[in-house]
Amino acid sequence: MSTVFVVGSLNIDQNIRVSALPRAGETVRGSDATYSPGGKGGNQAVAAARAGAAVTFTGAVGDDAHGRRILEVLAEAGIDAGHVRVSGTAATGTAVIAVDDQGENQIIVSPGANAGLTAADVEAGLAAVQAGDVLVLQLEIPTALVRQAARTAKNRGAFVILNAAPAPRQIEALLEDVDLLVVNEQEIQVLAGLTGLAGIQGNHRDLVTSLPPVLGPAIVCTAGAEGSFTVVDGSPVHVPATKVDARDTTGAGDTFVGYLAASLAGSDRELPAAMLHASHASAVAVTRPGAMESIPWRDEVPA
């Protein structure tokens, strides 16, 4: 099996349950706050490891209790976290997450130590990348580091996956070394606007077909209960979602990306088959609270 390398964010998630998400200017009463490990990079790394992949992670945490807890969870998943910087000057990143009774969420992220990740950290973390490996990236760390990591891995023959989340404000040079772009239905609309396609092809199903020639990489679009979409050999492919009663959708997309990367690293699976496995894993995750803690192990996911 090839190795999955992840360069990205690590956060402590402050979770609050509410009956309904607040509107602008509105105050709502929530549950007592709970704290759990998260961050898009960390979630995706844990998902890939729990799916059975060998995973190496590059990122940063603070020298605090939250950072130590995150490192414990990475170790429990079997992740090589030797390239996680422990900052003595910045606190571990924090995400404040409100989840309503329908399982939908609103998230505010304070980067903390994630903002201190350096180009040297990235180079050291990717030193062992070789042809056939998979690199997974997101956009919760500085964009310059995302571009650097993609270029380094691509030059060594790795397959590069970018989860364009949070949605970028610009895409110049961001996708030059990306093989597969993973976005949700909101993020693909943002990309359509950045490329001038917004208003021309507004449906996310259509955008999956229209955007690759413009952007370059292949695209997988996740759409919650509608499943996920891609294009294979010019033909649209729809992978239905597994029907479940969602309790908390936090981390579902990260579970999808991590399982997708593990599938592509671990065998000769075609993309739709990898998407189906990732969809099954996400369906398990949304039935549980939290982000990293909700990610299932391989034996909990239907084959």
PDB file of C-alpha atoms in Angstrom:
ATOM      1  CA  MET A   1       0.000   0.000   0.000  1.00  0.00           C
ATOM      2  CA  SER A   2       1.205   3.502  -0.810  1.00  0.00           C
ATOM      3  CA  THR A   3       1.441   6.115   1.944  1.00  0.00           C
ATOM      4  CA  VAL A   4      -1.090   8.900   2.416  1.00  0.00           C
ATOM      5  CA  PHE A   5       0.621  12.169   3.315  1.00  0.00           C
ATOM      6  CA  VAL A   6      -1.522  14.919   4.816  1.00  0.00           C
ATOM      7  CA  VAL A   7      -0.436  18.529   5.257  1.00  0.00           C
ATOM      8  CA  GLY A   8      -3.013  20.611   7.066  1.00  0.00           C
ATOM      9  CA  SER A   9      -4.704  21.975  10.139  1.00  0.00           C
ATOM     10  CA  LEU A  10      -5.167  20.676  13.654  1.00  0.00           C
ATOM     11  CA  ASN A  11      -7.783  22.280  15.906  1.00  0.00           C
ATOM     12  CA  ILE A  12      -9.586  21.691  19.143  1.00  0.00           C
ATOM     13  CA  ASP A  13     -13.315  21.815  18.439  1.00  0.00           C
ATOM     14  CA  GLN A  14     -15.604  23.610  20.883  1.00  0.00           C
ATOM     15  CA  ASN A  15     -18.998  21.994  20.254  1.00  0.00           C
ATOM     16  CA  ILE A  16     -22.328  23.504  21.255  1.00  0.00           C
ATOM     17  CA  ARG A  17     -25.743  21.998  20.506  1.00  0.00           C
ATOM     18  CA  VAL A  18     -28.612  24.391  19.689  1.00  0.00           C
ATOM     19  CA  SER A  19     -32.220  23.826  18.698  1.00  0.00           C
ATOM     20  CA  ALA A  20     -31.763  26.122  15.684  1.00  0.00           C
ATOM     21  CA  LEU A  21     -28.726  27.891  14.255  1.00  0.00           C
ATOM     22  CA  PRO A  22     -28.704  31.648  15.001  1.00  0.00           C
ATOM     23  CA  ARG A  23     -29.525  34.224  12.353  1.00  0.00           C
ATOM     24  CA  ALA A  24     -27.476  37.415  12.007  1.00  0.00           C
ATOM     25  CA  GLY A  25     -27.727  39.420  15.234  1.00  0.00           C
ATOM     26  CA  GLU A  26     -29.617  36.656  17.061  1.00  0.00           C
ATOM     27  CA  THR A  27     -28.611  35.057  20.367  1.00  0.00           C
ATOM     28  CA  VAL A  28     -29.695  31.478  21.025  1.00  0.00           C
ATOM     29  CA  ARG A  29     -29.279  29.276  24.072  1.00  0.00           C
ATOM     30  CA  GLY A  30     -27.096  26.213  23.626  1.00  0.00           C
ATOM     31  CA  SER A  31     -25.851  23.217  25.556  1.00  0.00           C
ATOM     32  CA  ASP A  32     -22.729  23.190  27.700  1.00  0.00           C
ATOM     33  CA  ALA A  33     -19.653  23.314  25.471  1.00  0.00           C
ATOM     34  CA  THR A  34     -17.646  20.147  24.917  1.00  0.00           C
ATOM     35  CA  TYR A  35     -14.130  19.957  23.483  1.00  0.00           C
ATOM     36  CA  SER A  36     -12.812  17.386  21.031  1.00  0.00           C
ATOM     37  CA  PRO A  37      -9.890  17.067  18.581  1.00  0.00           C
ATOM     38  CA  GLY A  38     -10.497  18.212  15.008  1.00  0.00           C
ATOM     39  CA  GLY A  39      -9.219  20.404  12.194  1.00  0.00           C
ATOM     40  CA  LYS A  40      -9.777  19.485   8.553  1.00  0.00           C
ATOM     41  CA  GLY A  41      -6.245  18.168   8.109  1.00  0.00           C
ATOM     42  CA  GLY A  42      -6.333  16.113  11.285  1.00  0.00           C
ATOM     43  CA  ASN A  43      -9.793  14.737  10.553  1.00  0.00           C
ATOM     44  CA  GLN A  44      -8.790  13.641   7.063  1.00  0.00           C
ATOM     45  CA  ALA A  45      -5.590  12.046   8.330  1.00  0.00           C
ATOM     46  CA  VAL A  46      -7.468  10.106  11.006  1.00  0.00           C
ATOM     47  CA  ALA A  47     -10.066   8.999   8.458  1.00  0.00           C
ATOM     48  CA  ALA A  48      -7.375   7.701   6.100  1.00  0.00           C
ATOM     49  CA  ALA A  49      -5.617   5.887   8.958  1.00  0.00           C
ATOM     50  CA  ARG A  50      -8.821   4.336  10.295  1.00  0.00           C
ATOM     51  CA  ALA A  51      -9.554   3.215   6.732  1.00  0.00           C
ATOM     52  CA  GLY A  52      -6.318   1.220   6.866  1.00  0.00           C
ATOM     53  CA  ALA A  53      -3.785   3.485   5.137  1.00  0.00           C
ATOM     54  CA  ALA A  54      -0.293   4.301   6.341  1.00  0.00           C
ATOM     55  CA  VAL A  55      -0.475   8.033   7.101  1.00  0.00           C
ATOM     56  CA  THR A  56       2.154  10.720   7.689  1.00  0.00           C
ATOM     57  CA  PHE A  57       0.976  14.112   8.950  1.00  0.00           C
ATOM     58  CA  THR A  58       2.524  17.583   8.816  1.00  0.00           C
ATOM     59  CA  GLY A  59       0.961  20.364  10.849  1.00  0.00           C
ATOM     60  CA  ALA A  60       1.211  22.394  14.063  1.00  0.00           C
ATOM     61  CA  VAL A  61      -0.305  22.549  17.543  1.00  0.00           C
ATOM     62  CA  GLY A  62       0.335  24.657  20.615  1.00  0.00           C
ATOM     63  CA  ASP A  63       2.296  23.477  23.635  1.00  0.00           C
ATOM     64  CA  ASP A  64      -0.914  23.112  25.628  1.00  0.00           C
ATOM     65  CA  ALA A  65      -3.388  20.520  26.853  1.00  0.00           C
ATOM     66  CA  HIS A  66      -5.432  20.706  23.650  1.00  0.00           C
ATOM     67  CA  GLY A  67      -2.353  20.102  21.508  1.00  0.00           C
ATOM     68  CA  ARG A  68      -1.295  17.139  23.613  1.00  0.00           C
ATOM     69  CA  ARG A  69      -4.773  15.621  23.351  1.00  0.00           C
ATOM     70  CA  ILE A  70      -4.728  15.942  19.570  1.00  0.00           C
ATOM     71  CA  LEU A  71      -1.331  14.253  19.359  1.00  0.00           C
ATOM     72  CA  GLU A  72      -2.675  11.392  21.494  1.00  0.00           C
ATOM     73  CA  VAL A  73      -5.554  10.814  19.080  1.00  0.00           C
ATOM     74  CA  LEU A  74      -3.212  10.854  16.077  1.00  0.00           C
ATOM     75  CA  ALA A  75      -1.005   8.293  17.802  1.00  0.00           C
ATOM     76  CA  GLU A  76      -4.005   6.107  18.675  1.00  0.00           C
ATOM     77  CA  ALA A  77      -4.903   6.052  14.953  1.00  0.00           C
ATOM     78  CA  GLY A  78      -1.382   4.931  14.067  1.00  0.00           C
ATOM     79  CA  ILE A  79      -0.437   8.169  12.295  1.00  0.00           C
ATOM     80  CA  ASP A  80       3.207   9.216  11.946  1.00  0.00           C
ATOM     81  CA  ALA A  81       3.044  12.653  13.587  1.00  0.00           C
ATOM     82  CA  GLY A  82       6.788  13.207  13.776  1.00  0.00           C
ATOM     83  CA  HIS A  83       6.447  16.313  11.622  1.00  0.00           C
ATOM     84  CA  VAL A  84       3.841  18.074  13.760  1.00  0.00           C
ATOM     85  CA  ARG A  85       5.359  21.321  15.046  1.00  0.00           C
ATOM     86  CA  VAL A  86       4.656  22.076  18.731  1.00  0.00           C
ATOM     87  CA  SER A  87       4.594  25.853  19.080  1.00  0.00           C
ATOM     88  CA  GLY A  88       5.714  27.503  22.293  1.00  0.00           C
ATOM     89  CA  THR A  89       4.260  30.864  21.271  1.00  0.00           C
ATOM     90  CA  ALA A  90       0.837  30.111  19.757  1.00  0.00           C
ATOM     91  CA  ALA A  91      -2.116  28.201  21.154  1.00  0.00           C
ATOM     92  CA  THR A  92      -3.616  25.215  19.400  1.00  0.00           C
ATOM     93  CA  GLY A  93      -6.115  26.284  16.723  1.00  0.00           C
ATOM     94  CA  THR A  94      -9.734  26.440  17.799  1.00  0.00           C
ATOM     95  CA  ALA A  95     -12.999  25.806  15.943  1.00  0.00           C
ATOM     96  CA  VAL A  96     -16.275  26.922  17.515  1.00  0.00           C
ATOM     97  CA  ILE A  97     -19.032  24.667  16.159  1.00  0.00           C
ATOM     98  CA  ALA A  98     -22.773  25.080  16.631  1.00  0.00           C
ATOM     99  CA  VAL A  99     -24.889  22.054  15.655  1.00  0.00           C
ATOM    100  CA  ASP A 100     -28.690  22.174  15.401  1.00  0.00           C
ATOM    101  CA  ASP A 101     -31.334  19.497  15.892  1.00  0.00           C
ATOM    102  CA  GLN A 102     -31.183  18.564  12.192  1.00  0.00           C
ATOM    103  CA  GLY A 103     -27.435  17.914  12.403  1.00  0.00           C
ATOM    104  CA  GLU A 104     -26.469  21.006  10.384  1.00  0.00           C
ATOM    105  CA  ASN A 105     -23.671  23.230  11.636  1.00  0.00           C
ATOM    106  CA  GLN A 106     -22.008  26.628  11.633  1.00  0.00           C
ATOM    107  CA  ILE A 107     -18.240  26.827  12.224  1.00  0.00           C
ATOM    108  CA  ILE A 108     -15.830  29.646  13.153  1.00  0.00           C
ATOM    109  CA  VAL A 109     -12.108  28.819  13.027  1.00  0.00           C
ATOM    110  CA  SER A 110      -9.260  30.602  14.830  1.00  0.00           C
ATOM    111  CA  PRO A 111      -6.011  29.273  13.276  1.00  0.00           C
ATOM    112  CA  GLY A 112      -3.663  29.618  16.260  1.00  0.00           C
ATOM    113  CA  ALA A 113      -0.550  27.480  15.756  1.00  0.00           C
ATOM    114  CA  ASN A 114      -1.689  26.473  12.257  1.00  0.00           C
ATOM    115  CA  ALA A 115      -0.686  29.936  11.026  1.00  0.00           C
ATOM    116  CA  GLY A 116       2.894  29.314  12.166  1.00  0.00           C
ATOM    117  CA  LEU A 117       3.495  26.313   9.913  1.00  0.00           C
ATOM    118  CA  THR A 118       6.534  27.001   7.692  1.00  0.00           C
ATOM    119  CA  ALA A 119       7.885  26.054   4.280  1.00  0.00           C
ATOM    120  CA  ALA A 120      10.670  24.150   6.027  1.00  0.00           C
ATOM    121  CA  ASP A 121       8.073  22.131   7.981  1.00  0.00           C
ATOM    122  CA  VAL A 122       6.366  21.183   4.714  1.00  0.00           C
ATOM    123  CA  GLU A 123       9.588  20.134   3.010  1.00  0.00           C
ATOM    124  CA  ALA A 124      10.616  18.016   5.998  1.00  0.00           C
ATOM    125  CA  GLY A 125       7.185  16.396   6.232  1.00  0.00           C
ATOM    126  CA  LEU A 126       7.203  15.430   2.552  1.00  0.00           C
ATOM    127  CA  ALA A 127      10.809  14.255   2.399  1.00  0.00           C
ATOM    128  CA  ALA A 128       9.743  10.612   2.046  1.00  0.00           C
ATOM    129  CA  VAL A 129       7.084  11.134  -0.640  1.00  0.00           C
ATOM    130  CA  GLN A 130       7.574   8.921  -3.686  1.00  0.00           C
ATOM    131  CA  ALA A 131       5.778   7.894  -6.842  1.00  0.00           C
ATOM    132  CA  GLY A 132       2.420   6.263  -6.129  1.00  0.00           C
ATOM    133  CA  ASP A 133       1.864   7.986  -2.789  1.00  0.00           C
ATOM    134  CA  VAL A 134      -1.148  10.232  -2.187  1.00  0.00           C
ATOM    135  CA  LEU A 135      -1.005  13.775  -0.789  1.00  0.00           C
ATOM    136  CA  VAL A 136      -4.102  15.309   0.797  1.00  0.00           C
ATOM    137  CA  LEU A 137      -4.407  19.084   1.244  1.00  0.00           C
ATOM    138  CA  GLN A 138      -7.045  21.552   2.454  1.00  0.00           C
ATOM    139  CA  LEU A 139      -7.176  25.345   2.857  1.00  0.00           C
ATOM    140  CA  GLU A 140      -7.004  25.888   6.627  1.00  0.00           C
ATOM    141  CA  ILE A 141      -3.254  26.597   6.403  1.00  0.00           C
ATOM    142  CA  PRO A 142      -1.577  29.390   4.378  1.00  0.00           C
ATOM    143  CA  THR A 143      -2.266  29.021   0.656  1.00  0.00           C
ATOM    144  CA  ALA A 144       1.429  29.406  -0.208  1.00  0.00           C
ATOM    145  CA  LEU A 145       2.175  26.242   1.780  1.00  0.00           C
ATOM    146  CA  VAL A 146      -0.633  24.372   0.010  1.00  0.00           C
ATOM    147  CA  ARG A 147       0.892  25.284  -3.362  1.00  0.00           C
ATOM    148  CA  GLN A 148       4.361  24.329  -2.157  1.00  0.00           C
ATOM    149  CA  ALA A 149       3.232  20.947  -0.856  1.00  0.00           C
ATOM    150  CA  ALA A 150       1.357  20.161  -4.065  1.00  0.00           C
ATOM    151  CA  ARG A 151       4.347  21.070  -6.232  1.00  0.00           C
ATOM    152  CA  THR A 152       6.789  19.038  -4.120  1.00  0.00           C
ATOM    153  CA  ALA A 153       4.610  15.924  -4.118  1.00  0.00           C
ATOM    154  CA  LYS A 154       3.667  16.200  -7.783  1.00  0.00           C
ATOM    155  CA  ASN A 155       7.317  16.510  -8.825  1.00  0.00           C
ATOM    156  CA  ARG A 156       7.978  13.193  -7.061  1.00  0.00           C
ATOM    157  CA  GLY A 157       5.143  11.366  -8.795  1.00  0.00           C
ATOM    158  CA  ALA A 158       2.515  11.473  -6.055  1.00  0.00           C
ATOM    159  CA  PHE A 159      -1.222  11.803  -6.657  1.00  0.00           C
ATOM    160  CA  VAL A 160      -2.410  15.135  -5.207  1.00  0.00           C
ATOM    161  CA  ILE A 161      -5.888  15.650  -3.733  1.00  0.00           C
ATOM    162  CA  LEU A 162      -7.046  19.128  -2.726  1.00  0.00           C
ATOM    163  CA  ASN A 163     -10.158  19.603  -0.638  1.00  0.00           C
ATOM    164  CA  ALA A 164     -10.892  23.263  -1.464  1.00  0.00           C
ATOM    165  CA  ALA A 165     -12.354  24.047   1.939  1.00  0.00           C
ATOM    166  CA  PRO A 166     -12.885  26.625   3.191  1.00  0.00           C
ATOM    167  CA  ALA A 167     -13.769  27.884  -0.288  1.00  0.00           C
ATOM    168  CA  PRO A 168     -10.897  30.008  -1.690  1.00  0.00           C
ATOM    169  CA  ARG A 169     -11.165  33.676  -2.588  1.00  0.00           C
ATOM    170  CA  GLN A 170      -8.926  33.149  -5.607  1.00  0.00           C
ATOM    171  CA  ILE A 171      -7.592  30.143  -7.481  1.00  0.00           C
ATOM    172  CA  GLU A 172      -4.615  31.528  -9.405  1.00  0.00           C
ATOM    173  CA  ALA A 173      -1.877  28.869  -9.415  1.00  0.00           C
ATOM    174  CA  LEU A 174      -3.629  26.924  -6.660  1.00  0.00           C
ATOM    175  CA  LEU A 175      -4.585  23.980  -8.872  1.00  0.00           C
ATOM    176  CA  GLU A 176      -1.506  23.676 -11.112  1.00  0.00           C
ATOM    177  CA  ASP A 177      -0.260  20.509  -9.391  1.00  0.00           C
ATOM    178  CA  VAL A 178      -3.582  19.048  -8.231  1.00  0.00           C
ATOM    179  CA  ASP A 179      -4.924  15.800  -9.717  1.00  0.00           C
ATOM    180  CA  LEU A 180      -8.269  15.627  -7.902  1.00  0.00           C
ATOM    181  CA  LEU A 181     -10.315  18.466  -6.455  1.00  0.00           C
ATOM    182  CA  VAL A 182     -12.912  17.591  -3.796  1.00  0.00           C
ATOM    183  CA  VAL A 183     -15.575  20.188  -2.974  1.00  0.00           C
ATOM    184  CA  ASN A 184     -19.068  20.308  -1.572  1.00  0.00           C
ATOM    185  CA  GLU A 185     -22.083  21.871  -3.266  1.00  0.00           C
ATOM    186  CA  GLN A 186     -21.432  25.313  -1.748  1.00  0.00           C
ATOM    187  CA  GLU A 187     -17.727  25.304  -2.577  1.00  0.00           C
ATOM    188  CA  ILE A 188     -18.274  24.310  -6.197  1.00  0.00           C
ATOM    189  CA  GLN A 189     -20.577  27.307  -6.608  1.00  0.00           C
ATOM    190  CA  VAL A 190     -17.787  29.576  -5.300  1.00  0.00           C
ATOM    191  CA  LEU A 191     -15.350  28.069  -7.798  1.00  0.00           C
ATOM    192  CA  ALA A 192     -17.884  28.594 -10.556  1.00  0.00           C
ATOM    193  CA  GLY A 193     -18.055  32.258  -9.623  1.00  0.00           C
ATOM    194  CA  LEU A 194     -14.274  32.602  -9.621  1.00  0.00           C
ATOM    195  CA  THR A 195     -14.060  31.106 -13.111  1.00  0.00           C
ATOM    196  CA  GLY A 196     -16.934  33.064 -14.638  1.00  0.00           C
ATOM    197  CA  LEU A 197     -19.226  30.044 -14.937  1.00  0.00           C
ATOM    198  CA  ALA A 198     -21.660  31.162 -12.242  1.00  0.00           C
ATOM    199  CA  GLY A 199     -25.061  31.839 -13.751  1.00  0.00           C
ATOM    200  CA  ILE A 200     -24.169  29.819 -16.839  1.00  0.00           C
ATOM    201  CA  GLN A 201     -24.189  26.369 -15.244  1.00  0.00           C
ATOM    202  CA  GLY A 202     -25.714  26.821 -11.797  1.00  0.00           C
ATOM    203  CA  ASN A 203     -26.506  23.233 -10.851  1.00  0.00           C
ATOM    204  CA  HIS A 204     -23.674  21.465  -9.011  1.00  0.00           C
ATOM    205  CA  ARG A 205     -24.237  18.345 -11.108  1.00  0.00           C
ATOM    206  CA  ASP A 206     -23.636  20.375 -14.271  1.00  0.00           C
ATOM    207  CA  LEU A 207     -20.664  22.184 -12.760  1.00  0.00           C
ATOM    208  CA  VAL A 208     -18.879  18.878 -12.134  1.00  0.00           C
ATOM    209  CA  THR A 209     -18.927  18.404 -15.916  1.00  0.00           C
ATOM    210  CA  SER A 210     -18.214  22.019 -16.840  1.00  0.00           C
ATOM    211  CA  LEU A 211     -15.422  22.975 -14.433  1.00  0.00           C
ATOM    212  CA  PRO A 212     -12.663  20.391 -15.076  1.00  0.00           C
ATOM    213  CA  PRO A 213     -11.767  21.769 -18.530  1.00  0.00           C
ATOM    214  CA  VAL A 214     -11.531  25.240 -16.958  1.00  0.00           C
ATOM    215  CA  LEU A 215      -9.730  24.347 -13.737  1.00  0.00           C
ATOM    216  CA  GLY A 216      -7.623  21.382 -14.843  1.00  0.00           C
ATOM    217  CA  PRO A 217      -8.012  18.649 -12.199  1.00  0.00           C
ATOM    218  CA  ALA A 218     -10.795  16.090 -12.022  1.00  0.00           C
ATOM    219  CA  ILE A 219     -13.568  17.024  -9.589  1.00  0.00           C
ATOM    220  CA  VAL A 220     -15.586  15.151  -6.995  1.00  0.00           C
ATOM    221  CA  CYS A 221     -18.504  17.110  -5.576  1.00  0.00           C
ATOM    222  CA  THR A 222     -20.172  15.917  -2.385  1.00  0.00           C
ATOM    223  CA  ALA A 223     -23.791  16.922  -1.882  1.00  0.00           C
ATOM    224  CA  GLY A 224     -24.916  15.517   1.453  1.00  0.00           C
ATOM    225  CA  ALA A 225     -28.014  13.374   1.163  1.00  0.00           C
ATOM    226  CA  GLU A 226     -27.807  13.601  -2.647  1.00  0.00           C
ATOM    227  CA  GLY A 227     -24.540  11.656  -2.668  1.00  0.00           C
ATOM    228  CA  SER A 228     -21.490  12.601  -4.703  1.00  0.00           C
ATOM    229  CA  PHE A 229     -20.750  13.374  -8.342  1.00  0.00           C
ATOM    230  CA  THR A 230     -17.791  13.129 -10.712  1.00  0.00           C
ATOM    231  CA  VAL A 231     -16.968  12.576 -14.379  1.00  0.00           C
ATOM    232  CA  VAL A 232     -15.197   9.484 -15.707  1.00  0.00           C
ATOM    233  CA  ASP A 233     -14.073   9.354 -19.353  1.00  0.00           C
ATOM    234  CA  GLY A 234     -16.365  12.242 -20.174  1.00  0.00           C
ATOM    235  CA  SER A 235     -19.476  10.682 -18.632  1.00  0.00           C
ATOM    236  CA  PRO A 236     -21.170  11.988 -15.453  1.00  0.00           C
ATOM    237  CA  VAL A 237     -21.160   9.553 -12.520  1.00  0.00           C
ATOM    238  CA  HIS A 238     -23.496   9.795  -9.525  1.00  0.00           C
ATOM    239  CA  VAL A 239     -22.773   7.811  -6.346  1.00  0.00           C
ATOM    240  CA  PRO A 240     -25.901   7.814  -4.132  1.00  0.00           C
ATOM    241  CA  ALA A 241     -25.598   8.539  -0.427  1.00  0.00           C
ATOM    242  CA  THR A 242     -26.379   5.906   2.160  1.00  0.00           C
ATOM    243  CA  LYS A 243     -29.650   6.824   3.850  1.00  0.00           C
ATOM    244  CA  VAL A 244     -29.257   7.396   7.606  1.00  0.00           C
ATOM    245  CA  ASP A 245     -30.714   9.623  10.316  1.00  0.00           C
ATOM    246  CA  ALA A 246     -28.046  12.311  10.629  1.00  0.00           C
ATOM    247  CA  ARG A 247     -27.197  13.416  14.157  1.00  0.00           C
ATOM    248  CA  ASP A 248     -24.213  15.678  13.401  1.00  0.00           C
ATOM    249  CA  THR A 249     -22.719  16.407   9.968  1.00  0.00           C
ATOM    250  CA  THR A 250     -19.515  17.916  11.401  1.00  0.00           C
ATOM    251  CA  GLY A 251     -16.547  16.077   9.896  1.00  0.00           C
ATOM    252  CA  ALA A 252     -18.595  14.125   7.351  1.00  0.00           C
ATOM    253  CA  GLY A 253     -16.797  15.731   4.420  1.00  0.00           C
ATOM    254  CA  ASP A 254     -13.419  15.104   6.038  1.00  0.00           C
ATOM    255  CA  THR A 255     -14.329  11.462   6.589  1.00  0.00           C
ATOM    256  CA  PHE A 256     -15.202  11.231   2.895  1.00  0.00           C
ATOM    257  CA  VAL A 257     -11.887  12.759   1.800  1.00  0.00           C
ATOM    258  CA  GLY A 258      -9.786  10.574   4.111  1.00  0.00           C
ATOM    259  CA  TYR A 259     -11.492   7.347   3.093  1.00  0.00           C
ATOM    260  CA  LEU A 260     -11.316   8.373  -0.563  1.00  0.00           C
ATOM    261  CA  ALA A 261      -7.553   8.958  -0.279  1.00  0.00           C
ATOM    262  CA  ALA A 262      -7.017   5.648   1.501  1.00  0.00           C
ATOM    263  CA  SER A 263      -8.954   3.774  -1.178  1.00  0.00           C
ATOM    264  CA  LEU A 264      -6.978   5.400  -3.998  1.00  0.00           C
ATOM    265  CA  ALA A 265      -3.688   4.697  -2.202  1.00  0.00           C
ATOM    266  CA  GLY A 266      -4.504   1.144  -1.282  1.00  0.00           C
ATOM    267  CA  SER A 267      -5.541  -0.517  -4.507  1.00  0.00           C
ATOM    268  CA  ASP A 268      -6.379  -0.080  -8.161  1.00  0.00           C
ATOM    269  CA  ARG A 269      -9.926   1.006  -7.315  1.00  0.00           C
ATOM    270  CA  GLU A 270     -11.649   3.133  -9.869  1.00  0.00           C
ATOM    271  CA  LEU A 271     -12.748   6.550  -8.599  1.00  0.00           C
ATOM    272  CA  PRO A 272     -16.486   5.693  -8.360  1.00  0.00           C
ATOM    273  CA  ALA A 273     -15.719   2.638  -6.210  1.00  0.00           C
ATOM    274  CA  ALA A 274     -13.528   4.747  -3.934  1.00  0.00           C
ATOM    275  CA  MET A 275     -16.315   7.343  -3.721  1.00  0.00           C
ATOM    276  CA  LEU A 276     -18.829   4.661  -2.732  1.00  0.00           C
ATOM    277  CA  HIS A 277     -16.588   3.412   0.081  1.00  0.00           C
ATOM    278  CA  ALA A 278     -16.053   6.996   1.261  1.00  0.00           C
ATOM    279  CA  SER A 279     -19.803   7.601   1.176  1.00  0.00           C
ATOM    280  CA  HIS A 280     -20.433   4.563   3.362  1.00  0.00           C
ATOM    281  CA  ALA A 281     -17.890   5.866   5.889  1.00  0.00           C
ATOM    282  CA  SER A 282     -19.446   9.347   5.923  1.00  0.00           C
ATOM    283  CA  ALA A 283     -22.864   7.826   6.540  1.00  0.00           C
ATOM    284  CA  VAL A 284     -21.543   6.191   9.700  1.00  0.00           C
ATOM    285  CA  ALA A 285     -19.860   9.426  10.832  1.00  0.00           C
ATOM    286  CA  VAL A 286     -23.023  11.562  10.664  1.00  0.00           C
ATOM    287  CA  THR A 287     -24.835   9.247  13.078  1.00  0.00           C
ATOM    288  CA  ARG A 288     -22.336  10.225  15.805  1.00  0.00           C
ATOM    289  CA  PRO A 289     -21.509  13.540  17.493  1.00  0.00           C
ATOM    290  CA  GLY A 290     -18.278  15.432  16.909  1.00  0.00           C
ATOM    291  CA  ALA A 291     -15.702  15.473  14.138  1.00  0.00           C
ATOM    292  CA  MET A 292     -12.584  13.371  14.671  1.00  0.00           C
ATOM    293  CA  GLU A 293     -14.278  11.249  17.307  1.00  0.00           C
ATOM    294  CA  SER A 294     -17.128  10.365  14.916  1.00  0.00           C
ATOM    295  CA  ILE A 295     -14.887   8.902  12.194  1.00  0.00           C
ATOM    296  CA  PRO A 296     -15.423   5.139  11.880  1.00  0.00           C
ATOM    297  CA  TRP A 297     -12.775   2.437  11.777  1.00  0.00           C
ATOM    298  CA  ARG A 298     -12.547   0.248   8.693  1.00  0.00           C
ATOM    299  CA  ASP A 299     -14.407  -2.698  10.239  1.00  0.00           C
ATOM    300  CA  GLU A 300     -17.385  -0.448  10.991  1.00  0.00           C
ATOM    301  CA  VAL A 301     -17.861   0.523   7.332  1.00  0.00           C
ATOM    302  CA  PRO A 302     -19.723  -1.654   4.807  1.00  0.00           C
ATOM    303  CA  ALA A 303     -17.389  -2.921   2.072  1.00  0.00           C
TER     304      ALA A 303
END
